[in-house]
């Protein structure tokens, strides 16, 4: 195994350094998996370490299997024996051996997502909760948040305040925990939490595992959160620990990831050496140049600049369209041009990335119009999303009182109309040979409605009839309809911001249809128009353009990448910027991840016009200006931006976040935050605090010393 030929200088140093703990800062496309693989092989083959004394933790099964295969390919059967697994698999091994200390049987059942869904459906039936009002997906996410923040069902109920959606979630959480405990079931969060609990409370168990491994490796360390970090720290007391990651690619803070764990690794793991892998083997020089220029604007990072021997390459193209449609058509035109001009290129070589799912609507329609097959990863096609289908059903009801549309939305939001009442309505409609909506309005005396249902139905009918006779432009009528029916209020109460964004995007779709078809701007014609997009499900399984959010794209690479929707307030997202000072830095890291997915050519696009999501005219994202002037070409309409208004040029992090001078935070401390208002500390995590704020802010993880945070006298 000649490492001089297999690895570059920095890679070899990282693979062979064994004198202390090691932090490998591995830039995008720098060969980090290769380095960890050869490090394990070096330990076994050159140093003679027992493979059973080596642990490598990954965050996905795919990464674990890839690493196992690579080690086996290098060493053959001698490479077998090292424990290379996900962090959840490791916890299962720990718990199978030791969970009896907390009175659980070793035969406990592990719940996957399908098991969770089935249990929550069962609880919904018991509590008479409609999955249309609180999606099962959002309920699973809420349960995870409660658990990770160590919030009890009673505390969750207190935090819910007057929000009905949150009250119901707290009730479901209580039932969920009780069922788990009665049946000895653990979900994926429990695997981590209970393993750490046992290690922290049973020193003899911990000591056994500390002596088991001499060398510990943790991949994607920039994505660890508090619980993962505690587990690694506990296990690593007697082992040399090597962590690998890129702080510039920390983009999962909403899942609990904290960039400070990799930035401050050398403070908890002493002595520690840091090696930077900065040679990129994926992208061209121009792509790396603009990516480096962008990420340098972040203050909270370890300095590194990626470089490549493949200098230059195709210019990065920035296109500003006069409308979102022009932006989408440009992307489709470029895909067709490249396929025609470059031999051996097909749809699989292209990816279209965006900040949020609602941004897929216009590009989807354009791809269909151009006859380009595509697939959305990690989400549904725009017109298949629940809230979009609900809103279209309301429009269908306004248009022609369609029965399927009626059945879909009659109890969304909840109007006290359950299965039995709906059956009564269906029977009355059948007896009188009318639609369900007509049965409800013309023969209401024959339908046995509760007092609540009568009141809610009256509001619904008034909203539908107002829409039918409205003289407003169609997009304004739609907005009024969504508000009058209570649909938007329902999404607000349940804190479903992403769904509200999709409703706004549908409103934009109606607005565009009106402008493009002034003589045909009717609900009937609009519904007919979009049916062309909802029926297009015939995808060629072999050839398609990949559409996904940037979060979904992490770890992937494509020859040609388009990043669309680069408008201020959209990307960077105004919500992320408003939540904390860290928000903008994470948005910039997200852009960095997006740009570095491209191997051969990168396209950045935005458009002029009005955003219904930000409720303001669009200007180009600050990120377009921050990438500099080298290696990028601007075409289309002239972008409008003003970087000087955005960038804090201070080099001092303290200037950026301030210092509230509080050193002695404890659980139960009352706080006041400049943005989120009054809250209480529920967990102290060293440099960060978990704080439960009054709703709608809810639970937040914030920097303990931040200037926006003040301690109140208890």
XYZ file of C-alpha atoms in Angstrom:
714
model
C 0.000 0.000 0.000
C 1.976 2.956 -1.346
C 0.210 5.959 0.189
C 2.544 8.390 -1.612
C 0.951 7.326 -4.876
C -2.570 6.907 -3.550
C -2.973 10.155 -1.600
C -1.868 13.773 -1.827
C 0.416 15.220 0.871
C -2.345 16.423 3.242
C -4.429 13.295 2.708
C -1.447 11.075 3.569
C -0.714 13.070 6.713
C -4.344 12.704 7.815
C -4.300 8.966 7.116
C -1.096 8.295 9.067
C -1.147 10.771 11.967
C -1.655 8.842 15.242
C 0.044 10.944 17.932
C -3.100 12.652 19.246
C -6.726 13.403 18.504
C -7.208 14.593 14.951
C -9.605 17.040 13.299
C -9.727 16.747 9.507
C -11.355 19.755 7.845
C -12.326 18.280 4.496
C -13.621 20.669 1.852
C -16.247 19.679 -0.716
C -14.927 17.055 -3.141
C -11.574 16.735 -1.304
C -11.711 12.929 -0.858
C -12.591 12.652 2.837
C -14.089 9.140 2.571
C -10.925 8.026 0.766
C -8.770 9.407 3.595
C -10.766 7.738 6.393
C -10.751 4.459 4.465
C -6.976 4.502 4.008
C -6.508 5.562 7.639
C -8.362 2.438 8.794
C -6.371 0.332 6.316
C -3.102 1.926 7.528
C -3.935 1.165 11.172
C -4.556 -2.501 10.376
C -1.980 -3.174 7.659
C 0.960 -0.955 8.642
C 0.562 -0.438 12.401
C -0.903 -3.830 13.285
C -3.929 -2.598 15.234
C -6.550 -5.271 15.898
C -9.477 -4.449 13.528
C -11.893 -5.034 16.432
C -10.297 -2.058 18.218
C -11.306 0.345 15.422
C -14.661 2.156 15.256
C -15.936 4.348 12.410
C -19.251 6.172 12.822
C -21.167 7.468 9.813
C -24.545 9.164 9.560
C -26.092 7.066 6.754
C -26.176 3.357 5.929
C -25.012 4.191 2.422
C -21.853 5.886 3.749
C -21.186 2.971 6.141
C -21.560 0.352 3.391
C -19.350 2.356 1.021
C -16.603 2.611 3.657
C -16.816 -1.136 4.470
C -16.534 -2.019 0.775
C -13.525 0.238 0.298
C -11.666 -1.194 3.315
C -12.390 -4.756 2.144
C -11.221 -3.913 -1.387
C -7.898 -2.621 0.012
C -7.195 -5.320 2.623
C -9.354 -8.264 1.601
C -10.467 -10.474 4.518
C -7.902 -8.798 6.834
C -10.054 -5.674 6.750
C -12.998 -7.408 8.344
C -13.641 -6.921 12.016
C -13.635 -3.128 12.289
C -16.956 -1.751 13.428
C -18.080 0.609 10.643
C -21.683 1.614 11.227
C -24.182 4.422 11.663
C -24.496 6.070 15.043
C -27.950 4.477 15.431
C -26.547 0.991 14.724
C -23.881 1.560 17.359
C -26.541 2.542 19.898
C -28.563 -0.594 19.103
C -25.481 -2.720 19.920
C -25.021 -0.881 23.204
C -28.691 -1.183 24.177
C -29.084 -4.859 23.234
C -26.342 -5.625 25.760
C -27.163 -3.175 28.536
C -30.726 -1.835 28.340
C -31.736 -4.233 31.119
C -30.140 -1.805 33.626
C -33.113 0.536 33.037
C -35.632 -2.350 33.199
C -36.135 -2.762 29.470
C -35.836 -6.205 27.870
C -32.987 -6.724 25.386
C -35.681 -7.801 22.907
C -37.075 -4.248 22.677
C -38.692 -3.379 19.362
C -37.191 -0.679 17.126
C -39.765 1.561 15.451
C -39.076 2.726 11.938
C -40.945 5.616 10.318
C -43.737 3.320 9.101
C -44.259 2.012 12.644
C -44.399 5.594 13.913
C -46.971 6.519 11.265
C -49.132 3.494 12.137
C -49.037 4.302 15.864
C -49.848 7.978 15.308
C -52.775 7.026 13.024
C -54.072 4.794 15.830
C -53.737 7.646 18.350
C -55.452 10.059 15.931
C -58.423 7.679 15.777
C -58.567 7.438 19.580
C -58.427 11.218 20.021
C -60.635 11.978 16.983
C -57.885 14.019 15.286
C -58.010 14.460 11.522
C -54.664 13.824 9.759
C -55.663 16.592 7.366
C -55.374 19.175 10.163
C -52.074 17.899 11.619
C -50.032 15.896 9.148
C -48.446 12.736 10.479
C -45.078 13.921 9.163
C -45.245 17.138 11.215
C -46.375 15.134 14.264
C -43.322 12.856 14.003
C -41.088 15.951 13.783
C -42.784 17.468 16.865
C -42.312 14.283 18.905
C -38.630 14.269 17.960
C -38.258 17.921 19.014
C -39.950 17.260 22.357
C -37.700 14.300 23.092
C -34.445 15.966 22.102
C -35.280 18.984 24.262
C -36.246 16.705 27.172
C -39.766 18.130 27.261
C -42.407 16.093 29.107
C -45.992 15.813 27.790
C -47.172 18.069 30.629
C -44.571 20.699 29.733
C -45.506 20.403 26.039
C -49.113 21.119 26.991
C -48.036 24.206 28.959
C -45.981 25.461 25.997
C -48.953 24.996 23.649
C -50.834 27.931 25.186
C -54.073 28.571 23.298
C -52.940 27.073 19.984
C -55.322 24.176 19.325
C -52.920 22.471 16.928
C -50.137 22.500 19.534
C -52.497 21.291 22.276
C -53.465 18.318 20.115
C -49.785 17.591 19.406
C -49.043 17.526 23.156
C -51.937 15.077 23.690
C -50.686 12.812 20.897
C -47.169 12.973 22.366
C -48.484 11.780 25.764
C -50.330 8.834 24.190
C -47.300 8.016 22.012
C -44.932 7.804 24.998
C -47.351 5.706 27.031
C -47.787 3.227 24.185
C -44.008 3.018 23.704
C -43.350 2.319 27.370
C -46.119 -0.270 27.652
C -44.838 -2.179 24.626
C -41.065 -1.643 25.092
C -40.718 0.182 21.781
C -37.921 2.596 20.887
C -37.844 5.029 17.965
C -34.610 6.308 16.406
C -34.352 9.231 18.837
C -34.733 6.868 21.805
C -31.772 4.795 20.611
C -29.463 7.785 21.056
C -31.108 9.179 24.180
C -31.183 5.900 26.110
C -27.630 4.938 25.118
C -26.349 8.280 26.425
C -28.504 7.983 29.548
C -26.999 4.576 30.370
C -23.443 5.811 29.749
C -23.979 8.859 31.976
C -25.623 6.930 34.827
C -23.899 3.528 34.778
C -20.103 4.048 34.839
C -19.324 0.317 34.678
C -21.151 0.015 31.342
C -19.412 3.121 30.016
C -15.975 1.852 31.058
C -16.511 -1.405 29.177
C -17.149 0.497 25.931
C -14.337 2.970 26.542
C -11.861 0.077 26.704
C -13.317 -1.596 23.615
C -11.921 0.841 21.017
C -8.437 2.336 20.622
C -9.267 4.418 17.533
C -12.572 6.158 16.901
C -13.512 7.934 13.645
C -16.573 10.128 13.142
C -17.591 11.159 9.635
C -19.682 14.285 8.795
C -18.848 15.751 12.193
C -20.230 19.148 11.199
C -23.715 17.579 11.384
C -23.561 16.355 14.989
C -25.906 17.778 17.568
C -25.779 17.785 21.350
C -26.790 14.150 21.886
C -24.386 12.739 19.256
C -21.547 14.862 20.621
C -22.158 13.650 24.175
C -22.088 10.030 22.994
C -18.776 10.445 21.136
C -17.203 12.355 24.021
C -18.211 9.680 26.517
C -16.855 6.836 24.400
C -13.619 8.540 23.400
C -12.043 8.992 26.826
C -9.448 6.231 26.297
C -9.239 6.299 22.478
C -7.591 8.459 19.853
C -10.469 10.194 18.133
C -10.447 11.409 14.547
C -13.331 13.571 13.331
C -13.894 14.532 9.717
C -16.131 17.261 8.397
C -16.503 20.690 6.856
C -17.882 23.542 8.987
C -18.715 25.363 5.747
C -21.265 22.641 5.010
C -23.189 22.766 8.290
C -26.735 23.177 6.999
C -28.843 21.090 9.380
C -29.174 23.323 12.427
C -32.970 22.856 12.208
C -32.304 19.173 13.018
C -30.065 20.067 15.953
C -26.667 20.220 14.192
C -24.309 22.742 15.763
C -21.272 23.994 13.814
C -19.507 24.860 17.087
C -18.874 21.184 17.910
C -16.411 20.853 15.041
C -15.092 24.419 15.416
C -14.345 23.878 19.125
C -13.352 20.202 18.925
C -9.767 20.998 19.922
C -10.963 22.497 23.232
C -12.606 19.284 24.486
C -10.209 16.821 22.865
C -6.658 17.682 23.907
C -4.064 17.417 22.505
C -5.478 17.817 19.006
C -4.004 18.323 15.551
C -5.957 19.906 12.668
C -5.286 18.954 9.039
C -7.064 20.721 6.197
C -7.919 18.900 2.955
C -8.277 21.765 0.517
C -7.607 20.162 -2.854
C -10.886 19.650 -4.689
C -11.238 16.800 -7.188
C -14.810 17.583 -8.270
C -15.289 21.113 -9.562
C -13.596 23.488 -11.987
C -11.502 26.454 -10.871
C -14.224 28.986 -11.667
C -16.820 27.123 -9.599
C -14.433 26.920 -6.647
C -13.416 30.571 -7.004
C -16.937 31.951 -6.636
C -17.726 29.423 -3.863
C -14.629 30.481 -1.900
C -15.456 34.174 -2.364
C -18.934 33.581 -1.004
C -18.059 31.518 2.064
C -15.276 33.923 3.130
C -18.052 36.356 4.100
C -18.878 34.102 7.055
C -17.198 35.046 10.317
C -17.762 31.835 12.302
C -15.545 29.389 10.360
C -12.093 27.872 10.060
C -10.160 29.539 7.268
C -9.624 27.415 4.161
C -9.799 27.936 0.408
C -10.425 25.044 -1.921
C -8.226 24.761 -4.996
C -8.089 22.425 -7.982
C -5.608 21.442 -10.646
C -8.493 21.795 -13.115
C -8.103 25.574 -13.195
C -10.465 27.781 -15.169
C -13.245 25.784 -16.822
C -16.532 27.146 -18.112
C -17.629 30.482 -16.690
C -20.269 30.431 -14.012
C -23.378 31.939 -15.604
C -25.732 34.225 -13.713
C -29.024 34.862 -15.514
C -31.710 37.324 -14.426
C -35.076 36.786 -16.094
C -37.745 39.442 -16.487
C -40.165 36.946 -14.928
C -40.087 33.571 -13.212
C -41.335 32.044 -16.442
C -38.418 33.529 -18.391
C -36.035 32.233 -15.691
C -37.497 28.710 -15.991
C -37.506 28.775 -19.802
C -33.836 29.839 -19.789
C -32.941 26.809 -17.643
C -34.835 24.442 -19.961
C -33.228 26.068 -23.022
C -29.740 25.592 -21.567
C -30.413 21.922 -20.781
C -31.552 21.331 -24.372
C -28.578 23.280 -25.775
C -25.974 21.349 -23.743
C -27.526 17.988 -24.665
C -27.439 18.959 -28.355
C -23.914 20.432 -28.256
C -22.014 18.073 -25.929
C -21.616 14.429 -26.854
C -22.566 11.800 -24.290
C -24.632 14.149 -22.093
C -28.146 13.150 -21.012
C -30.781 14.378 -18.536
C -29.129 12.466 -15.663
C -26.191 14.878 -15.829
C -28.388 17.814 -14.731
C -29.722 18.954 -11.371
C -31.956 21.907 -10.558
C -31.658 23.015 -6.932
C -33.785 25.430 -4.909
C -34.037 26.778 -1.370
C -37.581 25.564 -0.664
C -40.031 23.149 -2.264
C -42.561 25.806 -3.288
C -40.017 27.158 -5.797
C -40.414 24.062 -7.971
C -43.781 25.066 -9.457
C -42.711 27.271 -12.369
C -39.726 25.129 -13.394
C -41.926 21.998 -13.286
C -44.410 23.587 -15.673
C -41.633 24.747 -17.989
C -39.965 21.301 -18.047
C -43.295 19.715 -18.963
C -43.861 22.296 -21.724
C -40.388 21.559 -23.145
C -40.957 17.798 -22.983
C -38.096 17.284 -20.489
C -38.608 14.399 -18.035
C -37.833 15.180 -14.421
C -38.077 13.709 -10.974
C -38.482 15.502 -7.652
C -36.455 14.022 -4.809
C -37.519 14.370 -1.196
C -40.931 15.838 -1.953
C -44.053 15.736 -4.086
C -44.602 17.496 -7.362
C -46.087 20.921 -6.720
C -49.661 20.165 -7.778
C -49.652 16.905 -5.791
C -48.969 18.588 -2.447
C -51.766 18.328 0.094
C -52.343 22.045 0.648
C -52.282 22.745 -3.102
C -54.857 20.002 -3.711
C -56.984 21.386 -0.862
C -56.879 24.914 -2.305
C -57.731 23.659 -5.812
C -60.661 21.722 -4.331
C -62.005 24.968 -2.886
C -61.716 26.546 -6.344
C -63.493 23.557 -7.906
C -66.276 23.987 -5.374
C -66.632 27.638 -6.369
C -66.602 26.670 -10.039
C -68.923 23.668 -10.281
C -69.704 22.236 -6.823
C -67.733 19.094 -7.651
C -68.439 16.219 -5.201
C -64.873 14.924 -4.812
C -63.706 18.452 -4.063
C -66.488 18.800 -1.482
C -65.516 15.547 0.263
C -61.873 16.593 0.381
C -62.357 19.963 2.098
C -65.659 19.813 3.960
C -63.816 19.187 7.232
C -60.549 20.986 6.436
C -60.271 23.000 8.602
C -62.294 21.029 11.141
C -65.999 21.936 11.033
C -67.395 19.145 13.190
C -68.391 17.087 10.130
C -67.277 13.514 10.632
C -67.830 10.323 8.690
C -71.463 9.865 9.816
C -72.496 13.434 8.967
C -70.878 13.124 5.543
C -72.828 9.917 4.930
C -76.035 11.809 5.814
C -75.139 14.545 3.310
C -74.431 11.910 0.635
C -77.793 10.239 1.265
C -79.695 13.547 1.073
C -77.868 14.417 -2.163
C -78.777 11.026 -3.634
C -82.427 11.317 -2.596
C -82.769 14.753 -4.178
C -80.458 14.165 -7.189
C -78.241 17.137 -6.377
C -74.540 17.700 -5.634
C -73.214 17.357 -2.086
C -72.725 21.110 -1.837
C -76.300 21.717 -2.985
C -77.578 19.151 -0.498
C -75.828 21.032 2.267
C -77.181 24.420 1.209
C -80.690 23.559 -0.111
C -81.682 20.679 2.175
C -79.826 21.486 5.386
C -82.977 20.821 7.428
C -82.763 17.141 6.385
C -79.157 16.862 7.613
C -78.580 16.467 11.330
C -75.836 18.971 12.107
C -74.465 19.863 15.531
C -74.610 23.483 16.674
C -70.882 23.867 15.967
C -71.207 22.287 12.528
C -74.127 24.593 11.607
C -72.049 27.647 12.550
C -68.967 26.458 10.635
C -70.970 25.385 7.568
C -72.584 28.841 7.441
C -69.066 30.421 7.331
C -68.003 27.985 4.577
C -71.090 28.604 2.414
C -70.737 32.373 2.780
C -67.064 32.119 1.720
C -67.940 29.994 -1.348
C -70.852 32.218 -2.400
C -68.771 35.388 -1.908
C -66.115 33.906 -4.187
C -68.704 32.903 -6.802
C -70.015 36.465 -7.103
C -66.736 38.285 -6.525
C -65.753 41.115 -8.864
C -62.117 41.023 -7.660
C -59.273 39.826 -9.925
C -59.063 36.048 -9.687
C -55.832 35.929 -7.613
C -57.334 38.350 -5.073
C -60.576 36.351 -4.984
C -58.483 33.247 -4.264
C -56.644 34.984 -1.403
C -59.961 36.104 0.091
C -61.384 32.580 -0.278
C -58.437 31.007 1.562
C -58.823 33.504 4.393
C -62.640 33.386 4.612
C -62.743 29.578 4.759
C -60.252 29.609 7.660
C -57.704 27.558 5.717
C -54.813 30.025 6.128
C -55.634 30.500 9.808
C -55.499 26.707 10.265
C -51.996 26.573 8.736
C -50.859 29.499 10.901
C -52.153 27.880 14.096
C -50.333 24.660 13.283
C -47.177 26.634 12.406
C -47.121 25.190 8.859
C -45.058 27.940 7.215
C -43.933 25.797 4.261
C -47.525 25.008 3.396
C -48.462 28.681 3.505
C -45.606 29.333 1.050
C -47.150 26.779 -1.330
C -50.526 28.550 -1.103
C -48.804 31.851 -1.960
C -47.085 30.171 -4.891
C -50.443 28.865 -6.139
C -51.746 32.434 -5.903
C -48.819 33.527 -8.087
C -49.756 30.802 -10.583
C -53.302 32.236 -10.783
C -51.899 35.772 -11.124
C -49.665 34.705 -14.022
C -52.566 32.939 -15.740
C -54.642 36.125 -15.498
C -51.896 38.255 -17.024
C -51.169 35.801 -19.814
C -54.819 35.133 -20.640
C -56.727 38.380 -19.917
C -59.699 37.353 -22.096
C -59.921 33.823 -20.692
C -59.233 34.499 -17.018
C -61.907 32.306 -15.461
C -61.667 29.667 -12.756
C -62.856 27.021 -15.236
C -60.091 27.852 -17.716
C -57.428 28.004 -15.007
C -58.391 24.589 -13.612
C -58.376 23.170 -17.125
C -54.932 24.691 -17.750
C -53.297 23.180 -14.667
C -54.881 19.771 -15.265
C -52.265 19.436 -18.014
C -49.601 19.531 -15.305
C -51.321 17.362 -12.738
C -51.868 14.534 -15.241
C -48.251 14.362 -16.372
C -47.008 11.340 -14.450
C -45.351 9.339 -17.222
C -41.662 9.575 -16.335
C -38.937 7.784 -18.222
C -37.283 5.906 -15.363
C -33.895 5.955 -17.042
C -33.513 9.566 -18.093
C -34.650 12.529 -16.049
C -33.447 15.853 -14.686
C -33.132 15.801 -10.890
C -35.071 18.464 -8.945
C -34.492 18.837 -5.224
C -33.939 21.221 -2.350
C -30.325 22.031 -1.543
C -30.630 20.098 1.736
C -31.460 16.981 -0.283
C -28.474 17.564 -2.584
C -25.814 17.447 0.135
C -23.243 14.768 -0.666
C -24.333 14.504 -4.315
C -22.638 15.814 -7.465
C -23.765 16.555 -11.015
C -21.987 17.734 -14.156
C -24.371 20.663 -14.638
C -26.151 22.404 -11.765
C -28.777 25.164 -11.856
C -29.523 27.029 -8.626
C -32.760 28.969 -9.138
C -34.708 31.538 -7.135
C -31.678 33.550 -5.990
C -33.710 36.535 -4.812
C -33.298 38.383 -1.530
C -35.756 37.080 1.078
C -36.113 33.803 -0.828
C -32.461 32.746 -0.773
C -31.266 33.828 1.724
C -34.632 33.126 3.338
C -36.036 36.081 5.264
C -37.178 33.683 8.028
C -33.671 32.344 8.573
C -32.219 35.848 8.631
C -34.834 37.105 11.082
C -34.504 34.183 13.506
C -30.916 34.848 14.583
C -27.572 36.300 13.572
C -26.471 32.749 12.844
C -29.270 32.421 10.304
C -27.513 34.347 7.526
C -24.298 32.364 7.980
C -26.197 29.098 7.652
C -27.948 30.402 4.524
C -24.532 31.264 3.078
C -23.281 27.749 3.918
C -26.342 26.383 2.154
C -25.468 28.377 -0.976
C -21.883 27.099 -0.717
C -23.159 23.508 -0.637
C -25.364 24.197 -3.670
C -22.559 25.740 -5.733
C -20.054 22.976 -4.954
C -22.392 20.232 -6.247
C -21.412 21.249 -9.798
C -18.545 19.459 -11.555
C -18.401 21.097 -15.003
C -20.679 24.132 -15.054
C -22.785 26.128 -12.612
C -25.778 28.335 -13.453
C -27.261 30.817 -10.975
C -30.665 32.294 -11.802
C -33.160 34.787 -10.431
C -35.972 36.921 -11.807
C -37.672 40.267 -11.563
C -41.278 40.702 -10.451
C -43.232 40.460 -7.207
C -42.928 37.710 -4.596
C -46.162 36.635 -2.891
C -44.051 34.865 -0.251
C -42.022 37.907 0.811
C -44.864 40.246 -0.218
C -42.420 42.596 -1.936
C -40.740 43.316 -5.304
C -37.805 40.991 -5.950
C -34.150 42.029 -5.991
C -31.198 39.737 -6.635
C -29.780 37.805 -3.703
C -26.810 39.310 -1.887
C -25.072 35.990 -2.652
C -24.879 36.893 -6.358
C -22.880 39.976 -5.462
C -20.780 38.231 -2.821
C -19.273 35.689 -5.239
C -17.065 38.408 -6.752
C -16.352 39.252 -10.362
C -13.817 36.597 -11.404
C -15.058 33.568 -13.349
C -18.714 34.653 -13.511
C -20.708 36.114 -16.382
C -23.940 38.067 -15.849
C -26.581 37.867 -18.593
C -30.269 38.700 -18.975
C -31.842 41.668 -17.184
C -29.534 43.746 -14.998
C -29.722 42.441 -11.422
C -30.594 44.838 -8.610
C -28.725 44.489 -5.323
C -26.767 46.507 -2.809
C -24.223 44.457 -0.925
C -23.005 47.270 1.296
C -26.336 47.206 3.086
C -26.004 43.550 3.940
C -22.498 42.495 4.917
C -21.073 43.033 8.366
C -17.426 43.586 7.584
C -16.276 43.229 11.180
C -13.620 40.560 11.591
C -14.393 40.215 15.260
C -17.055 37.619 16.096
C -17.724 39.359 19.430
C -18.756 42.474 17.523
C -21.153 40.337 15.551
C -22.967 38.592 18.389
C -22.127 40.838 21.350
C -21.815 39.572 24.913
C -24.600 39.707 27.487
C -22.079 39.065 30.326
C -24.166 36.199 31.778
C -21.956 33.297 32.879
C -24.179 31.307 35.240
C -27.199 30.096 33.246
C -29.304 27.414 34.950
C -32.456 25.506 34.006
C -35.501 27.516 35.040
C -33.962 30.967 34.412
C -36.405 33.425 32.896
C -35.163 35.320 29.848
C -36.145 38.144 27.541
C -35.134 38.017 23.876
C -35.188 41.023 21.547
C -37.146 39.053 18.901
C -38.834 36.102 20.628
C -39.947 37.830 23.848
C -40.219 36.076 27.237
C -39.048 32.489 27.751
C -37.596 29.989 30.194
C -34.333 28.021 29.964
C -35.103 24.279 29.721
C -31.576 23.037 28.994
C -28.020 24.348 29.303
C -25.649 22.984 26.644
C -22.391 24.777 27.427
C -22.289 27.643 24.936
C -25.917 27.242 23.869
C -29.266 27.250 25.646
C -32.544 25.493 24.829
C -35.206 28.088 25.611
C -38.976 27.615 25.569
C -40.499 30.906 24.424
C -44.119 31.866 24.445
C -45.831 30.752 21.262
C -45.645 31.141 18.347
C -41.829 31.207 18.802
C -41.757 27.912 20.783
C -38.507 26.059 21.515
C -35.230 27.649 20.276
C -31.547 26.818 20.683
C -29.559 30.064 21.064
C -26.038 31.217 21.932
C -25.850 31.721 25.688
C -23.783 34.920 25.432
C -25.699 36.584 22.611
C -26.463 40.278 23.002
C -30.166 39.746 22.138
C -30.635 37.568 25.239
C -31.175 39.028 28.719
C -31.572 37.221 32.020
C -34.572 38.232 34.126
C -34.709 38.010 37.888
C -36.644 34.867 38.861
